[in-house]
Coordinates of C-alpha atoms and ligand atoms in Angstrom, one line a residue:
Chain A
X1 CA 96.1 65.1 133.1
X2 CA 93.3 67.5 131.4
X3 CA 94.4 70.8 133.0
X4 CA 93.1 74.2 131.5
X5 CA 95.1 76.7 130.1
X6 CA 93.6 80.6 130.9
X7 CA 93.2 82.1 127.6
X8 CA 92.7 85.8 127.7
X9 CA 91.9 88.2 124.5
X10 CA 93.7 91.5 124.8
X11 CA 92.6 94.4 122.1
X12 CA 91.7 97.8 121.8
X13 CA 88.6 98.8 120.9
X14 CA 88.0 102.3 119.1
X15 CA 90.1 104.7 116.9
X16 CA 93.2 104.8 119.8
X17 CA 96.4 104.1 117.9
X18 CA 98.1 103.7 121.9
X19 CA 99.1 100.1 121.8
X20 CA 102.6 100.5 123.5
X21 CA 100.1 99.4 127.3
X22 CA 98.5 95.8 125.5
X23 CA 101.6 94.7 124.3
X24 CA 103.2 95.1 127.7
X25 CA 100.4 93.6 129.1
X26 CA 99.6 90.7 126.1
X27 CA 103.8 89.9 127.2
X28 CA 103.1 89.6 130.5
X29 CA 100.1 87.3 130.6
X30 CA 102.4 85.2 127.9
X31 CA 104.9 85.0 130.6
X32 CA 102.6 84.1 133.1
X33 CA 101.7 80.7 131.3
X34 CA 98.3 82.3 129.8
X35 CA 97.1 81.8 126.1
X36 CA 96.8 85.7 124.6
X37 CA 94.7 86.0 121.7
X38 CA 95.8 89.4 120.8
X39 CA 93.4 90.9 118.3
X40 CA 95.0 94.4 117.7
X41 CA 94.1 97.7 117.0
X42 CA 90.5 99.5 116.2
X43 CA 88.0 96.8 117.0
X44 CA 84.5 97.0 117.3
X45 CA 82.5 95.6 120.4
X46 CA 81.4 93.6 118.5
X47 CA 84.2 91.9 116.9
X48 CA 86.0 91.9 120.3
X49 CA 82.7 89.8 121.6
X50 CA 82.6 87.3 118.5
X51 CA 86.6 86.9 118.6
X52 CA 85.9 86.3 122.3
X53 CA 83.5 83.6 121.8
X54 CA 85.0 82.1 119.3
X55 CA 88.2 81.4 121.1
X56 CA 86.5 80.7 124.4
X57 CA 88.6 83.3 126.7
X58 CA 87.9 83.5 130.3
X59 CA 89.1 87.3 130.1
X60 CA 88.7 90.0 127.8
X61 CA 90.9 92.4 128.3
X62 CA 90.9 95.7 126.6
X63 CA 93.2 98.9 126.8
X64 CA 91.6 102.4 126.2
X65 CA 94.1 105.5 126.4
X66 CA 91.5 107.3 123.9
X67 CA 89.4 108.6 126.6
X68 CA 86.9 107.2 125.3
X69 CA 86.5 104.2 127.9
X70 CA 82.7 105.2 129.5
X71 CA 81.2 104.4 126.2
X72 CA 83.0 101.6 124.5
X73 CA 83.7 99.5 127.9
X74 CA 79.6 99.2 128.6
X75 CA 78.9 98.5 125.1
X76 CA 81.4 95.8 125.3
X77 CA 80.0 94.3 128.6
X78 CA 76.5 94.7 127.1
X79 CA 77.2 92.5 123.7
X80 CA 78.9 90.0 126.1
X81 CA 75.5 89.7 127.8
X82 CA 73.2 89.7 125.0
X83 CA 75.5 87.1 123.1
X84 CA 75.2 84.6 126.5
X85 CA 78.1 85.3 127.3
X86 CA 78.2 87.2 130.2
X87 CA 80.4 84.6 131.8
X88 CA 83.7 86.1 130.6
X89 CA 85.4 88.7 133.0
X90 CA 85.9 91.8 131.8
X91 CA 89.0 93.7 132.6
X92 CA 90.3 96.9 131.4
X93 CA 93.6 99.3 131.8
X94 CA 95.2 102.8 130.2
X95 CA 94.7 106.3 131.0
X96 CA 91.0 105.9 133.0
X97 CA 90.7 108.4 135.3
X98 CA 89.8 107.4 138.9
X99 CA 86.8 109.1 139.0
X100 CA 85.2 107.1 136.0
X101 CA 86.1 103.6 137.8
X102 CA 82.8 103.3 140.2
X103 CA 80.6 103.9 137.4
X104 CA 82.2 101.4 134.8
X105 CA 82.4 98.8 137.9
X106 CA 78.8 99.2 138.0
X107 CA 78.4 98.8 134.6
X108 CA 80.2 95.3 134.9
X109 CA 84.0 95.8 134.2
X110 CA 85.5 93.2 137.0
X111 CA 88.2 96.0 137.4
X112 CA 90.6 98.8 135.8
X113 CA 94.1 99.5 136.1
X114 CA 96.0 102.8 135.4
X115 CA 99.1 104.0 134.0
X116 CA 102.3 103.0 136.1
X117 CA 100.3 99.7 137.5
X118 CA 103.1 96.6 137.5
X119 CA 102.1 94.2 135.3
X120 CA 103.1 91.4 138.6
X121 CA 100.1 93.0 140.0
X122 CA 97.7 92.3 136.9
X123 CA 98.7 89.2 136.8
X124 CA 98.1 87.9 140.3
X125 CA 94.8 90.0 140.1
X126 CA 94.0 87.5 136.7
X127 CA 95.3 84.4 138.7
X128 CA 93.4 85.7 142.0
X129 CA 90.4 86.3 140.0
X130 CA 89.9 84.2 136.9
X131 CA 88.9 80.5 136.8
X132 CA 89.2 79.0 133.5
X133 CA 86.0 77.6 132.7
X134 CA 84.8 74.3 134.2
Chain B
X1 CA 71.8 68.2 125.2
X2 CA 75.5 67.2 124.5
X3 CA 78.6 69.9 123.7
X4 CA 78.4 67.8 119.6
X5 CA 74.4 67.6 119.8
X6 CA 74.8 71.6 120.7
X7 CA 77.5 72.4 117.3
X8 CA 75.2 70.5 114.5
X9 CA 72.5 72.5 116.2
X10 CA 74.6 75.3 115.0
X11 CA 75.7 76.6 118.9
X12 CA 78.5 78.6 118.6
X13 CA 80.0 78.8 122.2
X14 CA 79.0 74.9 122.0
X15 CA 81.6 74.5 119.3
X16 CA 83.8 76.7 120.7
X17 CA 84.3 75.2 124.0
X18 CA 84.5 71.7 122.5
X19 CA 87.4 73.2 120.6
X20 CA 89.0 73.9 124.0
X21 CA 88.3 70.2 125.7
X22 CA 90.0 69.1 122.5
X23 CA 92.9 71.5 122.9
X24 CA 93.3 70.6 126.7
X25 CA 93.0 66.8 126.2
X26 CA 89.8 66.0 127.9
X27 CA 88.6 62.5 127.7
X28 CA 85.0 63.7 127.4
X29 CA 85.9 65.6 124.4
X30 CA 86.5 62.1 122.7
X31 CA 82.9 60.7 123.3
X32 CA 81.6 63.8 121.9
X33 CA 84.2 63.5 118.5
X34 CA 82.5 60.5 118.0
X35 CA 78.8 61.9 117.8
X36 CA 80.4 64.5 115.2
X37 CA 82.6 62.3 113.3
X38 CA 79.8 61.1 110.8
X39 CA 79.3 64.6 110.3
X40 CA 82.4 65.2 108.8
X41 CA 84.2 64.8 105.8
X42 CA 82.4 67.7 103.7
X43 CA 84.8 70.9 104.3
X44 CA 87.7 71.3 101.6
X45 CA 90.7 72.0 103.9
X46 CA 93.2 74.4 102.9
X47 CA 96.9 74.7 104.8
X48 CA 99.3 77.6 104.4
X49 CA 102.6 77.4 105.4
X50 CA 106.1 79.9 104.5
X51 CA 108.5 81.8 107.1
X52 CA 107.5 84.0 109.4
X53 CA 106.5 87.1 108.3
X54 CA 105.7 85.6 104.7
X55 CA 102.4 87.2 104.5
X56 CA 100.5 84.0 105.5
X57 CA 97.7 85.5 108.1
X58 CA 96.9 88.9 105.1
X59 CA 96.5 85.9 102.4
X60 CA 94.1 83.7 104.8
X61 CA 92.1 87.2 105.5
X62 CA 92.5 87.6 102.0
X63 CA 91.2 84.2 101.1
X64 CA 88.6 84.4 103.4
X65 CA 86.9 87.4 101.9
X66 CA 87.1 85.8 98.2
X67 CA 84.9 82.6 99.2
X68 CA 82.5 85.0 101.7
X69 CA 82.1 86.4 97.9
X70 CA 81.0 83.1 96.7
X71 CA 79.0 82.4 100.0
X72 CA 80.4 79.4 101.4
X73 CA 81.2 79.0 105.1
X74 CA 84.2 79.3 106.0
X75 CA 86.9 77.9 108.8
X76 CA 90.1 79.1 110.1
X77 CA 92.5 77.7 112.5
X78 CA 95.4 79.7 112.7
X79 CA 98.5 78.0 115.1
X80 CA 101.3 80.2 116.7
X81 CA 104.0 79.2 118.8
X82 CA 103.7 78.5 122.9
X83 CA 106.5 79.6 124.7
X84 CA 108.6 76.7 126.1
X85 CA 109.5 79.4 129.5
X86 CA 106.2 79.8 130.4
X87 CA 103.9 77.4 128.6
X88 CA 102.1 80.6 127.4
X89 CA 101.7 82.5 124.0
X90 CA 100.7 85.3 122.2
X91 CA 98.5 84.3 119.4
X92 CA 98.4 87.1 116.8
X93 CA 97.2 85.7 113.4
X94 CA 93.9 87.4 113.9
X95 CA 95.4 90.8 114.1
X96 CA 95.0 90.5 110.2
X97 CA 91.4 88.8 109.8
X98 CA 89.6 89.9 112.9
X99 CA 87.6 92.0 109.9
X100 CA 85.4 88.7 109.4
X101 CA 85.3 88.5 113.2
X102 CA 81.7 89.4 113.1
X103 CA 80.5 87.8 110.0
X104 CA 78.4 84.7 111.3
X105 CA 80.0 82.8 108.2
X106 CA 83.1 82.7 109.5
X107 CA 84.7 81.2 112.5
X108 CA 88.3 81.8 113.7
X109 CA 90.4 79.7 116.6
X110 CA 93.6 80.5 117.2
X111 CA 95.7 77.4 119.0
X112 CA 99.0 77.1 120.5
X113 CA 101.4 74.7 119.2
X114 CA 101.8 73.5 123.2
X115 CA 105.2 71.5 122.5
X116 CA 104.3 70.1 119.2
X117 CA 106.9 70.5 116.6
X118 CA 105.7 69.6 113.0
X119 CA 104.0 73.0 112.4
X120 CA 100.6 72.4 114.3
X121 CA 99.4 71.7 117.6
X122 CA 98.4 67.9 118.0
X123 CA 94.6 69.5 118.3
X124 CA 94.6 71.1 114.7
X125 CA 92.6 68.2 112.8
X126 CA 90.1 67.5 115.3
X127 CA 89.8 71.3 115.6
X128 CA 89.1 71.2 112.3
X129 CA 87.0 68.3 112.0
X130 CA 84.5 70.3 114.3
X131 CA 84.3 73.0 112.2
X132 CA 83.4 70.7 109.6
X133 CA 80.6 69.4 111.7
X134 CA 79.2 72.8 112.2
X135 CA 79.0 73.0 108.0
X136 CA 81.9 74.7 107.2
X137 CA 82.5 74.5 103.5
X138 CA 86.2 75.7 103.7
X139 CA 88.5 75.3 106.5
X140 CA 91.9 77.3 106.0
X141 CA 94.8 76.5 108.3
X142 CA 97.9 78.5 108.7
X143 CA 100.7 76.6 110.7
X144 CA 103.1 78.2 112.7
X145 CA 106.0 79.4 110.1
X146 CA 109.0 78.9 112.6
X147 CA 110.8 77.6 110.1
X148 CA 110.0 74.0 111.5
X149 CA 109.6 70.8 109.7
X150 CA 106.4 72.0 108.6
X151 CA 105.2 68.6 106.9
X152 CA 102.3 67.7 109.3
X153 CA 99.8 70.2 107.2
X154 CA 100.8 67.6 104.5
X155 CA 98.5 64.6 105.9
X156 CA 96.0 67.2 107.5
X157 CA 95.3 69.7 104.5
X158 CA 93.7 69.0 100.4
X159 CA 95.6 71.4 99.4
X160 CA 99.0 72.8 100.9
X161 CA 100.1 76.1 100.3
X162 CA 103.8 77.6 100.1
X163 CA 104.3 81.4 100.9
X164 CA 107.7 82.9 100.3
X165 CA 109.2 86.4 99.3
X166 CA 110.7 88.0 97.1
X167 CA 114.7 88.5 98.3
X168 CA 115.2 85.3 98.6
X169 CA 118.0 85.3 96.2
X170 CA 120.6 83.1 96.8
X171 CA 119.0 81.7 100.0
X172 CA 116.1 80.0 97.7
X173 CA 119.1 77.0 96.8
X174 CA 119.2 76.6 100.3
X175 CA 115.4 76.3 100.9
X176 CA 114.9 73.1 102.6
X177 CA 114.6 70.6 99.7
X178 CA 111.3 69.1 102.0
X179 CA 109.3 72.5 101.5
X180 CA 109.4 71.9 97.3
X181 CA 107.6 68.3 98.1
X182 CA 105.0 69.7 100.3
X183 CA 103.3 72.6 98.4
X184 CA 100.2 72.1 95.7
X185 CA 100.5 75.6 95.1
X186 CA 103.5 78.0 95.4
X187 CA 103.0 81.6 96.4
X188 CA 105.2 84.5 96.1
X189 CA 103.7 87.2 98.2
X190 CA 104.6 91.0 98.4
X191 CA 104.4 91.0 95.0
X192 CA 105.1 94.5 95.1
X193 CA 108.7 94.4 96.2
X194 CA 112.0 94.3 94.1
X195 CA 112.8 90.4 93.4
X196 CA 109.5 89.1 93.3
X197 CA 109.3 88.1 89.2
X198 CA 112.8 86.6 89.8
X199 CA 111.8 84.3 92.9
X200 CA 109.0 83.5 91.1
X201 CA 110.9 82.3 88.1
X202 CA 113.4 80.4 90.2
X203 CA 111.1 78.5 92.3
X204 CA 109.3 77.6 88.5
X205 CA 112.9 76.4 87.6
X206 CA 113.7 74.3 90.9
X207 CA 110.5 72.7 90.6
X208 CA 110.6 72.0 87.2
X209 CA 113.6 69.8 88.0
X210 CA 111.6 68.3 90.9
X211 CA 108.4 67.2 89.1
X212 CA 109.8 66.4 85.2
X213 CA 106.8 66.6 83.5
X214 CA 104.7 63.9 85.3
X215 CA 101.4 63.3 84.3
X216 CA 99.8 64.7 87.8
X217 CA 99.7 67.9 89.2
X218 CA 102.4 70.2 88.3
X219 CA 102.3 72.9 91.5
X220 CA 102.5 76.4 89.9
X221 CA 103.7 79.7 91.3
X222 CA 101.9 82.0 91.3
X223 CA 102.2 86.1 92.6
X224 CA 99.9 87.9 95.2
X225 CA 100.2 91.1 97.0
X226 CA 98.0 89.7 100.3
X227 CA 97.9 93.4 101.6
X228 CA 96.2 95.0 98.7
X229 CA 94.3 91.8 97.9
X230 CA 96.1 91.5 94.5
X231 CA 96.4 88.2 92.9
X232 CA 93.8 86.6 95.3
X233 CA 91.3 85.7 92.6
X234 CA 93.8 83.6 90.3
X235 CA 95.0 82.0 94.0
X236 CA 92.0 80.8 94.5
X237 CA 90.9 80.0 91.2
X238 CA 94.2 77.5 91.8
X239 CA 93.0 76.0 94.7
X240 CA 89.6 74.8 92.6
X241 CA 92.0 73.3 89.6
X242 CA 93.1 71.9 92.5
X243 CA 90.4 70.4 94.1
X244 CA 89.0 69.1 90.6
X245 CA 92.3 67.7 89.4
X246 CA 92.1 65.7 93.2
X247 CA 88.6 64.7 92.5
X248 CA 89.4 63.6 88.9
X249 CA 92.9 61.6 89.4
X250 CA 91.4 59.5 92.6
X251 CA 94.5 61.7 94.4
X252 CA 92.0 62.7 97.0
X253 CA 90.9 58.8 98.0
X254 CA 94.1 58.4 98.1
X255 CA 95.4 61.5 100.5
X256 CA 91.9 60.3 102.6
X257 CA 92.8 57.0 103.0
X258 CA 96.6 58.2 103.9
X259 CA 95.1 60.3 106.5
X260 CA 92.7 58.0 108.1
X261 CA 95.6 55.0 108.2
X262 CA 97.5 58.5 109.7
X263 CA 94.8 59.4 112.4
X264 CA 94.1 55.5 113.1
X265 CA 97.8 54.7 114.3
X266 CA 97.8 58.3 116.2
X267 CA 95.1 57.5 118.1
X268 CA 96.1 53.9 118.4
X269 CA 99.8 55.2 119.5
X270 CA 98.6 57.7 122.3
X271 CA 95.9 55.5 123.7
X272 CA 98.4 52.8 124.3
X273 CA 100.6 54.8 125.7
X274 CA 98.6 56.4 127.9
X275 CA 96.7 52.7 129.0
X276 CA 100.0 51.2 129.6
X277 CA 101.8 54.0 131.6
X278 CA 99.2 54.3 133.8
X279 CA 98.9 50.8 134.1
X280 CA 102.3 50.3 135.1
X281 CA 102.6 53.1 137.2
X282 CA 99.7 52.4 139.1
X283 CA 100.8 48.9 140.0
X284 CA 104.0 49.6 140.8
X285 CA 106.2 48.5 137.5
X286 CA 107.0 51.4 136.4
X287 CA 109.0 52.2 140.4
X288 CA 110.3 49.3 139.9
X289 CA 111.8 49.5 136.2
X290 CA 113.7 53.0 137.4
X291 CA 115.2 51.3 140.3
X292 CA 116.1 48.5 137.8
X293 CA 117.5 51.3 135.6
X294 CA 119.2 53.3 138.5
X295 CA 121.3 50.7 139.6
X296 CA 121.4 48.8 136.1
X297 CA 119.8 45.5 137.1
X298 CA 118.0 46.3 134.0
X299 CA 118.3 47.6 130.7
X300 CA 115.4 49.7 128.9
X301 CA 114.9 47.2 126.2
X302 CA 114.5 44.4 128.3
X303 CA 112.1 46.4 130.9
X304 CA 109.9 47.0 127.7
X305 CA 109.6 43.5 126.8
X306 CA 109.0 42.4 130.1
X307 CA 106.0 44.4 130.3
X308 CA 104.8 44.0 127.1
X309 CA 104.5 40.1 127.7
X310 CA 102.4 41.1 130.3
X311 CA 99.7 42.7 127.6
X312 CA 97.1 41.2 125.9
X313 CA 98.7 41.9 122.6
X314 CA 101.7 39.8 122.3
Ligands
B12_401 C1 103.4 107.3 124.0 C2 102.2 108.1 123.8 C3 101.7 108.3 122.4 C4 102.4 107.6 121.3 C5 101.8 106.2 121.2 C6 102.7 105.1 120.6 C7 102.1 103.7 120.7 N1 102.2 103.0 119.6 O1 101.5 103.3 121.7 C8 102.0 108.5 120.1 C9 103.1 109.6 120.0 C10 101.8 107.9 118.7 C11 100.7 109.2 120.7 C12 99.8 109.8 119.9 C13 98.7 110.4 120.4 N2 98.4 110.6 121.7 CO1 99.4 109.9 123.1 N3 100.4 109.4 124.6 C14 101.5 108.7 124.8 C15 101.8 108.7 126.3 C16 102.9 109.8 126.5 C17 102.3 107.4 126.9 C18 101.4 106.2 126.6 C19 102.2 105.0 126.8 O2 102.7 104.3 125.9 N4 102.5 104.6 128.1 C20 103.3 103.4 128.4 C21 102.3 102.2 128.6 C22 103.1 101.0 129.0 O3 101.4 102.6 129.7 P1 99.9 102.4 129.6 O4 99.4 102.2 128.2 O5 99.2 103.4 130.4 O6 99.7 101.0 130.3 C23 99.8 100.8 131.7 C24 98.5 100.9 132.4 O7 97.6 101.9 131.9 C25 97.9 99.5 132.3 N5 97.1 99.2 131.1 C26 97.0 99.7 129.9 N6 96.3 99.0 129.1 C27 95.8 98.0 129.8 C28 94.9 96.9 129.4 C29 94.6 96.0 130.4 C30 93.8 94.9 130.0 C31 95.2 96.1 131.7 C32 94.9 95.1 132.6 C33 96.0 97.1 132.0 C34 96.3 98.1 131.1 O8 99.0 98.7 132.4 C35 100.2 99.3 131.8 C36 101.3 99.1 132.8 O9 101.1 99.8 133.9 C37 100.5 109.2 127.0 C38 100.6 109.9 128.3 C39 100.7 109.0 129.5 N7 101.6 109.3 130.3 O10 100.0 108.0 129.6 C40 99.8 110.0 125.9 C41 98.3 110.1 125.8 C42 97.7 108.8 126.0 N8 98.1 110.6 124.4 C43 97.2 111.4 124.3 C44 96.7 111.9 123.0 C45 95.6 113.0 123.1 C46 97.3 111.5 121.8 C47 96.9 112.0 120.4 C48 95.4 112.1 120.1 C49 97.5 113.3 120.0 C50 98.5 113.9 120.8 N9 98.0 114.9 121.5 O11 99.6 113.5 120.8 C51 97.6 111.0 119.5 C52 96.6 109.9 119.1 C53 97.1 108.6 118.5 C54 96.1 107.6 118.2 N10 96.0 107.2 116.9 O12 95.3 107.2 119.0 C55 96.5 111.7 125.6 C56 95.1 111.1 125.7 C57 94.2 112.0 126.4 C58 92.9 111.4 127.0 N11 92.8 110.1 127.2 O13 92.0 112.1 127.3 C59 97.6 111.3 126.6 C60 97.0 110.8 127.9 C61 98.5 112.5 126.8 C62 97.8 113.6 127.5 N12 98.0 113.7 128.8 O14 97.2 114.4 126.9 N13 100.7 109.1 122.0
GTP402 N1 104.6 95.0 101.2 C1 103.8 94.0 101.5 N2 103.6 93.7 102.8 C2 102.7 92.7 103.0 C3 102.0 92.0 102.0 N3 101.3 91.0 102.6 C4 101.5 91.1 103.9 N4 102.3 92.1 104.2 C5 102.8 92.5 105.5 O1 103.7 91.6 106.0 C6 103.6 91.6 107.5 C7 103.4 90.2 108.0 O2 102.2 89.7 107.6 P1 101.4 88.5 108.2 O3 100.2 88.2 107.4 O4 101.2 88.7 109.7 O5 102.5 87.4 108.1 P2 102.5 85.9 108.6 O6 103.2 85.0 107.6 O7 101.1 85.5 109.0 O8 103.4 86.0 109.9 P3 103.5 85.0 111.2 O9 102.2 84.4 111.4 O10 104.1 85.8 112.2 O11 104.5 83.9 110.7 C8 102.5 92.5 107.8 O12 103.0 93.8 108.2 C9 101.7 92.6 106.5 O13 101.0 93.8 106.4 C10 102.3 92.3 100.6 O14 101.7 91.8 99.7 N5 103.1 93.4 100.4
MG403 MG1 100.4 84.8 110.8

């Protein structure tokens, strides 16, 4: 009877106006049967780790086309941790280029997808990868 | 310690993921409802409800920031729709207040409306009753603004809120007559487009008509632009004449007393529902009453009967 839903926050952290990628992707987890808390444009870390906590996601899940992924997706990881939260994946996508994906999977992003990804394979990679929690 | 020892001790995540057993129907989240239910009762609950688009989500941001002014606490839950193809949604009312998202004052949860049709999901008041728990002095809800039979925020909020638009025009005769019953206070938002004066005096009009002058509370309209934050002083100003006219008249035992008689036979409803069906379908009764239906040895009223003899209750 008591089954979980996934709920998943999808934003974009920074001044990047590209939003066109986290709608297709916010759609996609929607269609998938997932709760989206979509937050929007120009968040802070830190708002995107309070919004998280508040609504209990599993998964944030941020896009970056700015270029500006190596700084914002560590900070993000490292507010997650201090705030005890360190329990909720973090995923990210956009215009990342390959050779920046070792270091931010060492600094705790679960895992990155580039441009021309299908969204089929992001969402078996959430359903592959994601437990909601217990 | 428990999930509700954990939220009066002021835990966040604690509350948060209480929230979610609540949303996703665990039994445990009942046991800990109880611990927090003599907690509760404190928060003054606001609920705002208009069409989609109306403005509703700026005005709550909007609202939000003008009692964060006056230092009081403040709640939100803000409900969109689920999908009924997928059982998912996309829950986008915080686009517009994710500003407060890292005040500590302030706590947001977004909910689905998971099949529910009367505006909220069926978790919105104990949602809200845990947010009272945690100290909340004000607890704003916006329902879903589908266009629904939004009435449930009736029984769940002090004071319910109406946001239209300007442009209604001719359409505002054909406004449901149910949504004139429902608001304490009537807002026109984008204030700054063409029309708005005029809506605003027609809505005066039509509920002039509704509520010849009674010795209650006579809902006014009144005129915000929730993007610029104009008007948001006088709205909420409003909601206090509000309050103190519930206080004053003994409205607000009265609207408790509804709502408790309200969340008694809710809870009464489901958990008979639930103890019978199971009941019956582990035994075998319920098989049995389908094959009865199937081949019409049986008819659903007397199947009903049958196994309500069989209860403790009658
Ligand atoms: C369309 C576009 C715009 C539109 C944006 C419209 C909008 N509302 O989104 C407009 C014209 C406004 C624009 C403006 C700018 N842009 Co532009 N834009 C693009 C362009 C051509 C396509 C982006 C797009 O929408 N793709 C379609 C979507 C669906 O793909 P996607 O976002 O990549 O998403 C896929 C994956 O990346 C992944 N994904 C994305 N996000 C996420 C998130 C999660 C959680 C997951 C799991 C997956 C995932 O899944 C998606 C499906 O596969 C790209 C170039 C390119 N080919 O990528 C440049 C590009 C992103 N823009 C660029 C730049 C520089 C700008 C501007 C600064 C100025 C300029 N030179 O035009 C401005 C800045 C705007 C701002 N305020 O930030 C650069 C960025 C350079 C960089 N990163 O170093 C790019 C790469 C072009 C380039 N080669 O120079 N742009
Ligand atoms: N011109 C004008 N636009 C406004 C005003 N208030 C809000 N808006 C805009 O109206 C649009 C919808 O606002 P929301 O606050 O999301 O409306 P909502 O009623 O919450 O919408 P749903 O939750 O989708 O039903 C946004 O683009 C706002 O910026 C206003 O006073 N004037
Ligand atoms: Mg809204």
């Amino acid at each position: 009877m008591a089954e979980r839903r996934v709920r998943v926050l999808v934003g974009k952290p920074g001044l990047d106006g590209h939003d066109r990628g986290a709608k297709i992707i916010a759609r996609a987890f929607r269609d998938a049967g997932f709760e989206v808390i979509y937050t929007g444009l120009h968040q802070t870390p830190e708002q995107i780790v309070s919004a998280a906590i508040q609504e209990d996601v599993d998964c944030v899940a941020l896009s970056i086309l700015s270029g500006a992924h190596n700084t914002l997706l560590p900070a993000v990881k490292e507010i997650l941790v201090e705030k005890g939260a360190a329990d909720i994946v973090l995923m990210a996508g956009g215009v990342i280029p390959e050779d920046d994906i070792p270091g931010l999977k060492k600094a705790g992003i679960a895992e990155v997808f580039t441009p021309g990804t299908s969204t089929e394979t992001i969402v078996g990679w959430v359903r592959d990868n994601i437990t909601p929690h217990a | 310690m428990s999930l509700a020892e954990r939220v009066l001790d002021g835990d966040i995540r604690a509350a948060a993921r209480l929230m979610r057993d609540i949303d996703d129907r665990f039994k445990s989240a009942v046991e800990e409802l109880k611990t927090l239910y003599p907690h509760t009762g404190n928060a003054y609950i606001i609920g705002i409800t208009g069409p989609p688009g109306a403005g509703k989500s700026t005005l709550v941001d909007q609202i939000v920031a003008a009692y964060r002014k006056r230092d009081l606490l403040v709640g939100v839950v803000a409900i969109d729709p689920t999908s009924p193809f997928s059982g998912g949604a996309i829950l986008g009312d915080r686009i517009r207040m994710n500003r407060h998202a890292d005040d500590a004052g302030v706590f947001i949860r977004s909910l689905a409306t998971r099949g529910a049709l009367g505006g909220l999901s069926r978790s919105t008041m104990d949602v809200a009753n845990v947010m009272d728990a945690m100290g909340m002095d004000v607890i704003v809800i916006e329902t879903v603004g589908v266009g629904q039979d939004e009435v449930d925020i009736v029984s769940t909020a002090h004071t319910t809120v109406v946001v239209m638009v300007p442009g209604l025009g001719d359409d505002i005769q054909a406004i449901k007559a149910g949504i004139l019953e429902i608001g304490d206070v009537f807002v026109v938002n984008k204030a700054d487009r063409d029309g708005a004066e005029r809506t605003a005096r027609e809505l005066t009009t039509m509920l002039e008509m509704k509520h010849p002058d009674d010795d209650g509370w006579f809902p006014r309209v009144m005129k915000t632009e929730g993007s610029r934050g104009v008007g948001i002083e006088e709205l909420v100003e409003e909601f206090d004449a509000h309050r103190t006219y519930l206080k004053e008249s003994g409205a607000l035992q009265r609207l408790i007393e509804e709502r408790n008689a309200k969340v008694f036979a809710d809870t009464l409803r489901d958990e008979l529902f639930d103890s019978v069906m199971s009941a019956i379908s582990a035994n075998g009764t319920y098989q049995e009453i389908l094959t009865g239906l199937r081949d019409r040895s049986t008819d659903p009223y007397s199947a009903v009967q049958k196994v309500m003899a069989g209860s403790a209750f009658t």
